[in-house]
PDB file of C-alpha atoms and ligand atoms in Angstrom:
ATOM      1  CA  MET A   1      70.901  25.463 -45.972  1.00 69.00           C
ATOM      2  CA  LYS A   2      74.048  24.687 -43.962  1.00 70.00           C
ATOM      3  CA  GLN A   3      74.327  20.912 -42.232  1.00 69.00           C
ATOM      4  CA  HIS A   4      73.753  22.498 -38.904  1.00 67.00           C
ATOM      5  CA  GLN A   5      71.039  24.797 -38.958  1.00 72.00           C
ATOM      6  CA  LEU A   6      69.558  20.691 -40.542  1.00 85.00           C
ATOM      7  CA  HIS A   7      70.700  18.998 -36.926  1.00 89.00           C
ATOM      8  CA  PRO A   8      70.299  21.880 -35.271  1.00 94.00           C
ATOM      9  CA  PHE A   9      71.366  19.610 -32.428  1.00 98.00           C
ATOM     10  CA  ILE A  10      74.539  20.089 -30.516  1.00 97.00           C
ATOM     11  CA  ARG A  11      76.228  17.370 -28.253  1.00 98.00           C
ATOM     12  CA  TYR A  12      77.584  18.211 -24.059  1.00 98.00           C
ATOM     13  CA  GLU A  13      81.163  18.200 -24.835  1.00 98.00           C
ATOM     14  CA  LYS A  14      81.739  15.648 -21.614  1.00 98.00           C
ATOM     15  CA  ASN A  15      79.325  13.010 -23.787  1.00 98.00           C
ATOM     16  CA  PRO A  16      78.603  10.561 -22.322  1.00 98.00           C
ATOM     17  CA  ILE A  17      76.860  11.428 -19.117  1.00 98.00           C
ATOM     18  CA  LEU A  18      75.899   8.498 -17.155  1.00 98.00           C
ATOM     19  CA  SER A  19      77.819   5.356 -18.057  1.00 98.00           C
ATOM     20  CA  ARG A  20      77.376   1.946 -15.861  1.00 98.00           C
ATOM     21  CA  ASP A  21      80.553   2.700 -13.653  1.00 98.00           C
ATOM     22  CA  SER A  22      78.243   5.495 -12.594  1.00 98.00           C
ATOM     23  CA  VAL A  23      76.042   3.498 -10.669  1.00 98.00           C
ATOM     24  CA  PRO A  24      76.244   2.384  -7.693  1.00 98.00           C
ATOM     25  CA  TYR A  25      75.241  -0.719  -7.835  1.00 98.00           C
ATOM     26  CA  ALA A  26      76.552  -3.722 -10.072  1.00 98.00           C
ATOM     27  CA  CYS A  27      74.029  -3.572 -13.580  1.00 98.00           C
ATOM     28  CA  ASN A  28      75.292  -3.914 -17.263  1.00 98.00           C
ATOM     29  CA  THR A  29      73.703  -0.605 -19.075  1.00 98.00           C
ATOM     30  CA  VAL A  30      72.353   2.081 -18.848  1.00 98.00           C
ATOM     31  CA  PHE A  31      69.892   4.085 -20.868  1.00 98.00           C
ATOM     32  CA  ASN A  32      67.021   5.289 -22.310  1.00 98.00           C
ATOM     33  CA  ALA A  33      66.106   7.950 -19.217  1.00 98.00           C
ATOM     34  CA  ALA A  34      62.878  10.292 -18.768  1.00 99.00           C
ATOM     35  CA  ALA A  35      63.763  13.849 -17.164  1.00 98.00           C
ATOM     36  CA  THR A  36      61.765  16.155 -15.839  1.00 98.00           C
ATOM     37  CA  LYS A  37      61.860  18.944 -13.025  1.00 98.00           C
ATOM     38  CA  TYR A  38      61.413  18.629  -9.486  1.00 98.00           C
ATOM     39  CA  ASN A  39      62.413  21.173  -6.399  1.00 97.00           C
ATOM     40  CA  ASP A  40      65.116  23.357  -8.475  1.00 97.00           C
ATOM     41  CA  LYS A  41      66.039  19.686  -9.752  1.00 98.00           C
ATOM     42  CA  TYR A  42      66.437  18.285 -12.337  1.00 98.00           C
ATOM     43  CA  LEU A  43      65.428  15.113 -12.354  1.00 98.00           C
ATOM     44  CA  LEU A  44      66.620  11.497 -14.502  1.00 99.00           C
ATOM     45  CA  LEU A  45      64.385   8.560 -14.090  1.00 99.00           C
ATOM     46  CA  LEU A  46      67.307   5.859 -15.478  1.00 98.00           C
ATOM     47  CA  ARG A  47      66.313   2.238 -17.415  1.00 98.00           C
ATOM     48  CA  ILE A  48      68.836   0.434 -15.874  1.00 98.00           C
ATOM     49  CA  GLU A  49      69.776  -3.086 -17.763  1.00 98.00           C
ATOM     50  CA  ASP A  50      70.788  -5.942 -14.811  1.00 98.00           C
ATOM     51  CA  LEU A  51      72.962  -8.702 -14.992  1.00 98.00           C
ATOM     52  CA  ARG A  52      70.215 -11.230 -15.907  1.00 98.00           C
ATOM     53  CA  GLY A  53      69.193  -8.739 -19.388  1.00 98.00           C
ATOM     54  CA  HIS A  54      65.797  -7.418 -17.395  1.00 98.00           C
ATOM     55  CA  SER A  55      65.675  -3.607 -17.432  1.00 98.00           C
ATOM     56  CA  HIS A  56      63.541  -1.414 -13.773  1.00 98.00           C
ATOM     57  CA  LEU A  57      63.657   2.081 -12.954  1.00 99.00           C
ATOM     58  CA  THR A  58      66.524   4.367 -11.072  1.00 99.00           C
ATOM     59  CA  LYS A  59      66.225   8.166 -10.731  1.00 98.00           C
ATOM     60  CA  ALA A  60      69.728  10.515 -10.933  1.00 98.00           C
ATOM     61  CA  TRP A  61      69.453  13.639 -10.281  1.00 98.00           C
ATOM     62  CA  SER A  62      71.216  17.784 -10.501  1.00 98.00           C
ATOM     63  CA  ASP A  63      71.313  21.071 -10.044  1.00 98.00           C
ATOM     64  CA  ASP A  64      72.545  22.184 -13.303  1.00 98.00           C
ATOM     65  CA  GLY A  65      71.358  19.625 -15.561  1.00 98.00           C
ATOM     66  CA  TYR A  66      74.839  18.046 -16.812  1.00 98.00           C
ATOM     67  CA  HIS A  67      76.453  16.149 -13.859  1.00 98.00           C
ATOM     68  CA  PHE A  68      73.887  13.268 -11.952  1.00 98.00           C
ATOM     69  CA  GLU A  69      74.153  11.162  -9.443  1.00 98.00           C
ATOM     70  CA  VAL A  70      72.458   8.513  -9.339  1.00 98.00           C
ATOM     71  CA  GLU A  71      71.065   7.046  -6.361  1.00 98.00           C
ATOM     72  CA  GLU A  72      71.801   4.050  -4.324  1.00 98.00           C
ATOM     73  CA  LYS A  73      68.549   1.843  -5.199  1.00 98.00           C
ATOM     74  CA  PRO A  74      66.345   1.032  -7.853  1.00 98.00           C
ATOM     75  CA  TRP A  75      62.871   2.758  -7.917  1.00 98.00           C
ATOM     76  CA  ILE A  76      60.103   0.405  -9.762  1.00 98.00           C
ATOM     77  CA  CYS A  77      60.994  -2.681 -10.320  1.00 98.00           C
ATOM     78  CA  PRO A  78      58.653  -5.346 -12.002  1.00 98.00           C
ATOM     79  CA  THR A  79      55.735  -6.055  -9.895  1.00 98.00           C
ATOM     80  CA  ASP A  80      55.338  -8.872  -7.299  1.00 97.00           C
ATOM     81  CA  ASP A  81      51.701  -7.342  -7.901  1.00 97.00           C
ATOM     82  CA  PRO A  82      49.626 -11.107  -9.132  1.00 97.00           C
ATOM     83  CA  GLU A  83      47.091  -9.280 -11.317  1.00 95.00           C
ATOM     84  CA  THR A  84      49.732  -7.536 -13.150  1.00 97.00           C
ATOM     85  CA  GLU A  85      53.265  -9.606 -12.473  1.00 98.00           C
ATOM     86  CA  VAL A  86      53.172 -11.654 -15.932  1.00 98.00           C
ATOM     87  CA  TYR A  87      53.045  -9.040 -17.698  1.00 98.00           C
ATOM     88  CA  GLU A  88      56.170  -6.742 -16.504  1.00 98.00           C
ATOM     89  CA  ARG A  89      58.099  -9.985 -15.790  1.00 98.00           C
ATOM     90  CA  TYR A  90      61.299  -9.613 -17.457  1.00 98.00           C
ATOM     91  CA  GLY A  91      61.779  -5.787 -17.070  1.00 98.00           C
ATOM     92  CA  VAL A  92      59.476  -2.512 -16.511  1.00 98.00           C
ATOM     93  CA  GLU A  93      61.644  -0.126 -19.664  1.00 98.00           C
ATOM     94  CA  ASP A  94      61.775   2.979 -21.475  1.00 98.00           C
ATOM     95  CA  PRO A  95      59.666   5.627 -19.267  1.00 98.00           C
ATOM     96  CA  ARG A  96      58.319   8.535 -20.194  1.00 98.00           C
ATOM     97  CA  ILE A  97      57.070  11.486 -17.170  1.00 98.00           C
ATOM     98  CA  THR A  98      54.567  13.837 -18.087  1.00 98.00           C
ATOM     99  CA  ARG A  99      53.624  16.746 -15.856  1.00 98.00           C
ATOM    100  CA  MET A 100      50.495  17.145 -15.068  1.00 98.00           C
ATOM    101  CA  ASN A 101      49.326  19.822 -11.949  1.00 95.00           C
ATOM    102  CA  GLU A 102      51.247  18.626  -8.605  1.00 96.00           C
ATOM    103  CA  GLU A 103      50.951  14.847 -10.524  1.00 98.00           C
ATOM    104  CA  PHE A 104      53.850  13.518 -12.287  1.00 98.00           C
ATOM    105  CA  TYR A 105      52.571   9.992 -14.953  1.00 98.00           C
ATOM    106  CA  ILE A 106      55.372   7.476 -16.162  1.00 98.00           C
ATOM    107  CA  THR A 107      54.368   5.575 -18.642  1.00 98.00           C
ATOM    108  CA  TYR A 108      56.683   2.851 -19.100  1.00 98.00           C
ATOM    109  CA  THR A 109      56.691  -0.487 -21.639  1.00 98.00           C
ATOM    110  CA  ALA A 110      56.260  -3.362 -19.695  1.00 98.00           C
ATOM    111  CA  TYR A 111      58.119  -6.552 -20.776  1.00 98.00           C
ATOM    112  CA  GLY A 112      56.553 -10.487 -20.242  1.00 98.00           C
ATOM    113  CA  PRO A 113      56.910 -13.426 -22.360  1.00 98.00           C
ATOM    114  CA  TYR A 114      53.834 -12.061 -24.690  1.00 98.00           C
ATOM    115  CA  GLY A 115      55.512  -8.855 -25.493  1.00 97.00           C
ATOM    116  CA  PRO A 116      55.642  -5.574 -24.524  1.00 98.00           C
ATOM    117  CA  ARG A 117      52.483  -3.403 -23.916  1.00 98.00           C
ATOM    118  CA  ALA A 118      52.451   0.165 -22.537  1.00 98.00           C
ATOM    119  CA  ALA A 119      51.346   1.076 -19.116  1.00 98.00           C
ATOM    120  CA  ILE A 120      50.807   4.176 -16.913  1.00 98.00           C
ATOM    121  CA  GLY A 121      51.415   4.875 -13.155  1.00 98.00           C
ATOM    122  CA  LYS A 122      51.752   7.802 -11.449  1.00 98.00           C
ATOM    123  CA  THR A 123      53.828   9.895  -7.969  1.00 98.00           C
ATOM    124  CA  THR A 124      53.422  13.463  -7.349  1.00 98.00           C
ATOM    125  CA  ASP A 125      57.013  13.147  -4.335  1.00 98.00           C
ATOM    126  CA  PHE A 126      58.987  10.680  -6.129  1.00 98.00           C
ATOM    127  CA  GLU A 127      58.362   8.652  -3.387  1.00 98.00           C
ATOM    128  CA  GLN A 128      55.806   6.851  -3.549  1.00 98.00           C
ATOM    129  CA  PHE A 129      55.326   4.887  -6.784  1.00 98.00           C
ATOM    130  CA  GLU A 130      51.409   3.372  -7.566  1.00 98.00           C
ATOM    131  CA  ARG A 131      50.734   2.204 -10.361  1.00 98.00           C
ATOM    132  CA  ILE A 132      47.302   2.639 -12.838  1.00 98.00           C
ATOM    133  CA  ALA A 133      46.960   0.520 -15.339  1.00 98.00           C
ATOM    134  CA  LEU A 134      47.645  -1.677 -18.102  1.00 98.00           C
ATOM    135  CA  ILE A 135      47.176   0.369 -21.562  1.00 98.00           C
ATOM    136  CA  THR A 136      47.799  -0.817 -24.031  1.00 97.00           C
ATOM    137  CA  GLU A 137      47.968  -5.502 -25.758  1.00 96.00           C
ATOM    138  CA  VAL A 138      51.255  -6.237 -25.884  1.00 97.00           C
ATOM    139  CA  ASP A 139      53.246  -5.364 -29.205  1.00 97.00           C
ATOM    140  CA  ASN A 140      52.690  -2.144 -28.950  1.00 97.00           C
ATOM    141  CA  LYS A 141      55.668   0.466 -26.752  1.00 97.00           C
ATOM    142  CA  ASP A 142      57.030   4.247 -27.408  1.00 98.00           C
ATOM    143  CA  VAL A 143      53.930   5.682 -25.646  1.00 98.00           C
ATOM    144  CA  VAL A 144      53.214   9.895 -24.229  1.00 98.00           C
ATOM    145  CA  LEU A 145      50.676  11.189 -22.791  1.00 98.00           C
ATOM    146  CA  PHE A 146      50.003  14.575 -23.439  1.00 98.00           C
ATOM    147  CA  PRO A 147      50.088  17.277 -20.298  1.00 98.00           C
ATOM    148  CA  GLU A 148      46.696  18.523 -20.366  1.00 98.00           C
ATOM    149  CA  LYS A 149      43.319  17.189 -21.300  1.00 98.00           C
ATOM    150  CA  ILE A 150      42.635  18.230 -24.142  1.00 98.00           C
ATOM    151  CA  ASN A 151      38.023  18.413 -25.319  1.00 97.00           C
ATOM    152  CA  SER A 152      38.190  17.204 -22.089  1.00 98.00           C
ATOM    153  CA  LYS A 153      39.666  13.823 -22.549  1.00 98.00           C
ATOM    154  CA  PHE A 154      42.872  12.477 -22.062  1.00 98.00           C
ATOM    155  CA  VAL A 155      44.653  11.568 -24.782  1.00 98.00           C
ATOM    156  CA  LEU A 156      48.433  10.003 -26.139  1.00 98.00           C
ATOM    157  CA  ILE A 157      50.373   8.420 -28.260  1.00 98.00           C
ATOM    158  CA  ASP A 158      51.195   4.938 -29.103  1.00 98.00           C
ATOM    159  CA  ARG A 159      53.150   2.694 -31.844  1.00 98.00           C
ATOM    160  CA  PRO A 160      51.206  -0.920 -32.103  1.00 97.00           C
ATOM    161  CA  GLY A 161      53.224  -3.286 -34.202  1.00 93.00           C
ATOM    162  CA  GLY A 162      57.217  -3.173 -35.696  1.00 91.00           C
ATOM    163  CA  PHE A 163      57.102  -6.512 -33.771  1.00 90.00           C
ATOM    164  CA  GLY A 164      58.278  -9.772 -36.122  1.00 86.00           C
ATOM    165  CA  GLY A 165      59.636  -7.590 -39.431  1.00 83.00           C
ATOM    166  CA  LYS A 166      55.796  -6.087 -39.692  1.00 88.00           C
ATOM    167  CA  ARG A 167      55.836  -1.901 -40.168  1.00 90.00           C
ATOM    168  CA  GLY A 168      54.843   0.276 -37.041  1.00 96.00           C
ATOM    169  CA  ASP A 169      52.833   3.613 -37.354  1.00 97.00           C
ATOM    170  CA  ILE A 170      52.131   6.227 -34.504  1.00 98.00           C
ATOM    171  CA  TRP A 171      48.905   6.515 -33.091  1.00 98.00           C
ATOM    172  CA  ILE A 172      47.016   8.588 -31.195  1.00 98.00           C
ATOM    173  CA  LYS A 173      44.046   8.019 -28.877  1.00 98.00           C
ATOM    174  CA  GLU A 174      41.860   9.094 -26.226  1.00 98.00           C
ATOM    175  CA  SER A 175      40.712   8.251 -22.862  1.00 98.00           C
ATOM    176  CA  PRO A 176      38.523   9.605 -20.054  1.00 98.00           C
ATOM    177  CA  ASP A 177      39.796   7.897 -17.920  1.00 98.00           C
ATOM    178  CA  LEU A 178      43.222   6.860 -18.190  1.00 98.00           C
ATOM    179  CA  ILE A 179      42.027   3.531 -18.628  1.00 98.00           C
ATOM    180  CA  HIS A 180      40.088   2.367 -20.821  1.00 98.00           C
ATOM    181  CA  TRP A 181      41.164   4.368 -24.208  1.00 98.00           C
ATOM    182  CA  GLY A 182      40.125   3.680 -27.196  1.00 97.00           C
ATOM    183  CA  ARG A 183      39.104   6.076 -31.042  1.00 97.00           C
ATOM    184  CA  ALA A 184      42.650   5.605 -32.477  1.00 98.00           C
ATOM    185  CA  ARG A 185      43.887   7.134 -35.555  1.00 98.00           C
ATOM    186  CA  VAL A 186      46.426   6.812 -37.243  1.00 97.00           C
ATOM    187  CA  LEU A 187      49.002  10.190 -36.703  1.00 98.00           C
ATOM    188  CA  LEU A 188      52.390   9.703 -38.645  1.00 97.00           C
ATOM    189  CA  ALA A 189      52.973   6.574 -40.927  1.00 96.00           C
ATOM    190  CA  ALA A 190      56.342   4.650 -41.753  1.00 95.00           C
ATOM    191  CA  GLU A 191      57.490   6.377 -45.292  1.00 93.00           C
ATOM    192  CA  PRO A 192      60.338   4.609 -46.789  1.00 94.00           C
ATOM    193  CA  GLY A 193      63.426   6.125 -46.149  1.00 95.00           C
ATOM    194  CA  TRP A 194      65.192   7.472 -43.000  1.00 96.00           C
ATOM    195  CA  GLY A 195      61.961   6.072 -40.379  1.00 95.00           C
ATOM    196  CA  GLY A 196      61.025   3.475 -43.143  1.00 94.00           C
ATOM    197  CA  PHE A 197      60.493   0.464 -41.204  1.00 95.00           C
ATOM    198  CA  LYS A 198      59.224   2.121 -38.174  1.00 97.00           C
ATOM    199  CA  LEU A 199      58.167   4.460 -36.896  1.00 98.00           C
ATOM    200  CA  GLY A 200      57.971   6.040 -32.520  1.00 98.00           C
ATOM    201  CA  VAL A 201      57.644   8.940 -30.163  1.00 98.00           C
ATOM    202  CA  SER A 202      60.798  10.221 -28.502  1.00 98.00           C
ATOM    203  CA  THR A 203      59.172  12.556 -25.405  1.00 98.00           C
ATOM    204  CA  PRO A 204      55.845  13.510 -24.184  1.00 98.00           C
ATOM    205  CA  PRO A 205      54.551  16.262 -25.861  1.00 98.00           C
ATOM    206  CA  LEU A 206      55.365  19.944 -25.554  1.00 98.00           C
ATOM    207  CA  LYS A 207      53.188  23.024 -26.270  1.00 98.00           C
ATOM    208  CA  THR A 208      54.827  25.649 -27.811  1.00 98.00           C
ATOM    209  CA  GLY A 209      52.631  28.411 -29.725  1.00 97.00           C
ATOM    210  CA  SER A 210      53.272  26.565 -32.594  1.00 97.00           C
ATOM    211  CA  GLY A 211      51.795  23.602 -31.524  1.00 98.00           C
ATOM    212  CA  TRP A 212      52.384  20.307 -29.940  1.00 98.00           C
ATOM    213  CA  LEU A 213      55.985  19.676 -30.381  1.00 98.00           C
ATOM    214  CA  VAL A 214      57.139  15.631 -30.047  1.00 98.00           C
ATOM    215  CA  PHE A 215      60.013  14.119 -31.133  1.00 98.00           C
ATOM    216  CA  TYR A 216      60.229  11.099 -32.582  1.00 98.00           C
ATOM    217  CA  HIS A 217      62.555   8.461 -34.129  1.00 98.00           C
ATOM    218  CA  GLY A 218      62.237   6.438 -37.204  1.00 98.00           C
ATOM    219  CA  VAL A 219      64.332   3.309 -37.848  1.00 97.00           C
ATOM    220  CA  ARG A 220      65.837   2.052 -40.998  1.00 96.00           C
ATOM    221  CA  SER A 221      66.432  -1.830 -40.905  1.00 94.00           C
ATOM    222  CA  THR A 222      69.851  -2.039 -43.437  1.00 94.00           C
ATOM    223  CA  PRO A 223      72.167  -4.899 -44.042  1.00 94.00           C
ATOM    224  CA  ALA A 224      73.819  -4.762 -40.755  1.00 92.00           C
ATOM    225  CA  GLY A 225      71.591  -4.198 -38.773  1.00 95.00           C
ATOM    226  CA  ASN A 226      68.743  -1.007 -37.318  1.00 96.00           C
ATOM    227  CA  LEU A 227      69.398   3.151 -37.749  1.00 98.00           C
ATOM    228  CA  TYR A 228      67.506   5.145 -34.742  1.00 98.00           C
ATOM    229  CA  ARG A 229      67.459   8.874 -35.523  1.00 98.00           C
ATOM    230  CA  ILE A 230      65.285  11.243 -34.609  1.00 98.00           C
ATOM    231  CA  GLY A 231      62.545  14.239 -36.566  1.00 98.00           C
ATOM    232  CA  ALA A 232      60.160  16.019 -35.241  1.00 98.00           C
ATOM    233  CA  MET A 233      56.488  16.946 -36.025  1.00 98.00           C
ATOM    234  CA  LEU A 234      54.234  19.279 -34.464  1.00 98.00           C
ATOM    235  CA  LEU A 235      50.766  18.847 -33.624  1.00 98.00           C
ATOM    236  CA  GLU A 236      47.755  21.055 -33.937  1.00 98.00           C
ATOM    237  CA  LEU A 237      47.448  22.267 -30.240  1.00 98.00           C
ATOM    238  CA  ASP A 238      43.111  22.026 -30.014  1.00 98.00           C
ATOM    239  CA  ASN A 239      43.268  18.572 -32.581  1.00 98.00           C
ATOM    240  CA  PRO A 240      46.757  16.661 -31.745  1.00 98.00           C
ATOM    241  CA  LYS A 241      45.061  14.323 -34.406  1.00 98.00           C
ATOM    242  CA  LYS A 242      45.956  16.572 -36.516  1.00 97.00           C
ATOM    243  CA  VAL A 243      49.672  17.095 -37.873  1.00 97.00           C
ATOM    244  CA  ILE A 244      50.821  20.416 -38.789  1.00 97.00           C
ATOM    245  CA  ALA A 245      53.647  19.021 -40.006  1.00 96.00           C
ATOM    246  CA  HIS A 246      57.283  17.320 -39.621  1.00 96.00           C
ATOM    247  CA  THR A 247      60.844  17.737 -40.131  1.00 95.00           C
ATOM    248  CA  PRO A 248      61.776  16.811 -43.665  1.00 90.00           C
ATOM    249  CA  HIS A 249      64.519  14.255 -43.432  1.00 95.00           C
ATOM    250  CA  PHE A 250      65.889  12.496 -39.841  1.00 97.00           C
ATOM    251  CA  ILE A 251      68.025  15.837 -37.536  1.00 97.00           C
ATOM    252  CA  PHE A 252      69.621  13.664 -35.443  1.00 98.00           C
ATOM    253  CA  GLY A 253      71.771  10.844 -35.291  1.00 98.00           C
ATOM    254  CA  PRO A 254      74.311   8.447 -34.147  1.00 98.00           C
ATOM    255  CA  GLU A 255      77.655   9.601 -34.613  1.00 97.00           C
ATOM    256  CA  GLU A 256      79.727   9.668 -31.858  1.00 98.00           C
ATOM    257  CA  SER A 257      81.515   6.432 -30.650  1.00 98.00           C
ATOM    258  CA  TYR A 258      79.427   6.158 -27.573  1.00 98.00           C
ATOM    259  CA  GLU A 259      76.608   6.430 -30.084  1.00 98.00           C
ATOM    260  CA  ARG A 260      77.470   3.332 -33.338  1.00 98.00           C
ATOM    261  CA  THR A 261      79.053   1.040 -31.094  1.00 98.00           C
ATOM    262  CA  GLY A 262      77.839  -0.185 -27.276  1.00 98.00           C
ATOM    263  CA  ASP A 263      74.898  -3.834 -26.512  1.00 98.00           C
ATOM    264  CA  VAL A 264      73.214  -2.041 -29.733  1.00 98.00           C
ATOM    265  CA  PRO A 265      75.270   0.348 -32.796  1.00 98.00           C
ATOM    266  CA  ASN A 266      73.900   3.722 -34.261  1.00 98.00           C
ATOM    267  CA  VAL A 267      71.025   4.470 -31.658  1.00 98.00           C
ATOM    268  CA  VAL A 268      70.114   7.290 -31.003  1.00 98.00           C
ATOM    269  CA  PHE A 269      66.637   6.858 -28.350  1.00 98.00           C
ATOM    270  CA  PRO A 270      65.155  10.085 -26.705  1.00 98.00           C
ATOM    271  CA  CYS A 271      62.472   9.770 -23.657  1.00 98.00           C
ATOM    272  CA  GLY A 272      62.961  13.577 -22.265  1.00 98.00           C
ATOM    273  CA  LEU A 273      63.306  16.604 -22.662  1.00 98.00           C
ATOM    274  CA  ILE A 274      63.337  20.072 -20.406  1.00 98.00           C
ATOM    275  CA  LEU A 275      63.158  22.941 -21.848  1.00 98.00           C
ATOM    276  CA  GLU A 276      65.269  25.977 -19.949  1.00 98.00           C
ATOM    277  CA  GLU A 277      64.135  29.001 -19.717  1.00 98.00           C
ATOM    278  CA  ASP A 278      66.077  30.565 -22.212  1.00 98.00           C
ATOM    279  CA  ASN A 279      63.756  28.237 -24.910  1.00 98.00           C
ATOM    280  CA  THR A 280      66.897  26.058 -25.307  1.00 98.00           C
ATOM    281  CA  ILE A 281      66.020  21.904 -25.317  1.00 98.00           C
ATOM    282  CA  LYS A 282      68.479  19.852 -24.033  1.00 98.00           C
ATOM    283  CA  LEU A 283      67.671  16.583 -25.430  1.00 98.00           C
ATOM    284  CA  TYR A 284      68.310  13.206 -23.369  1.00 99.00           C
ATOM    285  CA  TYR A 285      68.956  10.138 -24.530  1.00 98.00           C
ATOM    286  CA  GLY A 286      70.300   6.096 -24.964  1.00 98.00           C
ATOM    287  CA  ALA A 287      73.374   5.874 -26.672  1.00 98.00           C
ATOM    288  CA  ALA A 288      73.414   2.379 -27.846  1.00 98.00           C
ATOM    289  CA  ASP A 289      71.816   0.792 -25.301  1.00 98.00           C
ATOM    290  CA  THR A 290      74.899   0.854 -23.187  1.00 98.00           C
ATOM    291  CA  HIS A 291      75.168   4.782 -22.015  1.00 98.00           C
ATOM    292  CA  ILE A 292      72.420   8.049 -21.796  1.00 98.00           C
ATOM    293  CA  ALA A 293      74.108  11.707 -23.367  1.00 98.00           C
ATOM    294  CA  LEU A 294      72.491  14.961 -23.397  1.00 98.00           C
ATOM    295  CA  ALA A 295      72.203  17.161 -26.523  1.00 98.00           C
ATOM    296  CA  GLU A 296      71.102  21.073 -26.886  1.00 98.00           C
ATOM    297  CA  ALA A 297      69.352  22.900 -30.170  1.00 98.00           C
ATOM    298  CA  ARG A 298      66.779  25.962 -29.585  1.00 97.00           C
ATOM    299  CA  LEU A 299      63.219  25.412 -29.725  1.00 98.00           C
ATOM    300  CA  GLU A 300      62.602  27.832 -32.767  1.00 97.00           C
ATOM    301  CA  ASP A 301      65.426  26.684 -35.220  1.00 96.00           C
ATOM    302  CA  ILE A 302      63.609  23.335 -33.850  1.00 97.00           C
ATOM    303  CA  VAL A 303      59.932  24.430 -34.660  1.00 97.00           C
ATOM    304  CA  GLU A 304      61.257  26.127 -39.105  1.00 95.00           C
ATOM    305  CA  LEU A 305      62.780  22.323 -39.297  1.00 95.00           C
ATOM    306  CA  CYS A 306      59.299  21.079 -38.366  1.00 96.00           C
ATOM    307  CA  MET A 307      58.299  24.096 -40.988  1.00 94.00           C
ATOM    308  CA  MET A 308      60.290  23.232 -43.800  1.00 91.00           C
ATOM    309  CA  GLY A 309      58.835  19.639 -44.992  1.00 86.00           C
ATOM    310  CA  PRO A 310      54.997  17.949 -45.293  1.00 77.00           C
ATOM    311  CA  ARG A 311      52.473  20.114 -43.891  1.00 73.00           C
ATOM    312  CA  GLU A 312      48.867  18.674 -44.276  1.00 63.00           C
TER     313      GLU A 312
HETATM  314  C1  LIG B 401      64.023  -0.687 -29.333  1.00 86.35           C
HETATM  315  C2  LIG B 401      63.759  -0.731 -27.524  1.00 86.35           C
HETATM  316  C3  LIG B 401      64.738   0.924 -26.721  1.00 86.35           C
HETATM  317  C4  LIG B 401      65.513  -0.057 -27.518  1.00 86.35           C
HETATM  318  C5  LIG B 401      65.843   0.273 -29.239  1.00 86.35           C
HETATM  319  C6  LIG B 401      67.300  -0.023 -30.209  1.00 86.35           C
HETATM  320  O1  LIG B 401      62.704  -1.436 -29.680  1.00 86.35           O
HETATM  321  O2  LIG B 401      63.527  -1.674 -27.179  1.00 86.35           O
HETATM  322  O3  LIG B 401      64.452   0.177 -25.931  1.00 86.35           O
HETATM  323  O4  LIG B 401      66.843   1.712 -27.350  1.00 86.35           O
HETATM  324  O5  LIG B 401      65.621  -1.046 -29.514  1.00 86.35           O
HETATM  325  O6  LIG B 401      67.512  -0.773 -28.977  1.00 86.35           O
END
């Protein structure tokens, strides 16, 4: 196979699509955005790092998926609710959006003095945001929710560990009510190679005829720092604890200057995608923790690459 088949994403020629100058108020960086469609518009929920180094979430809208306008004000900021305040004190980060019927669930990293943990909330109108629960303990992030119940249970994927030099693997668990989670199992473990240090899920599961398609990042620790790159896996539709296959190698990684240079170099970090009617995937990703960029690939090419890899 040729290089472009093994790395099928094509970057938007005018990348990056959003940078600090796109934000109408003072901030340090904009990166790691969730994506969805609402009322026929493309919506990115941006992670914006303020000048103190704390993050909040702000909406940006687009008619075509390429040109986005950032709202004047932040939308989701660390809460002052006394029950939760300490866990979000240093910021809310890395959102993912999962649509279930008319509700949009937002999973995000709550960051505070005890470390990062995951939280979930919901909206129906992208005006009111209702916090539901903190759903993991600390040292856990990269949480995505499946867009439907499976065997009458909510299902999510998370990443416990991966801090203080400890390996981080991808896990899956279920819940009757979105609040109490259990029956945790390892889904995909970090193996020596491009994702040898830790893995984490990138984008919410996308239902396809071949299984749930999930993009994930793999981190390789090098003498020059961490390298963040992207793979994909397919999970069984009725039993997503079972990986059908995953790509035999990373399929997208930092190459361009805006991915190689920034606050954290050599990082591509998607948190959202849009599947177009012609089966093109628009993947929105943080680049070097400094910008947001866009790359596109055909769904069938990604599925084919997954099938080339190890199967259970
Ligand atoms: C991860 C997350 C991401 C970030 C990445 C690279 O642990 O914190 O938000 O993009 O590191 O710095």
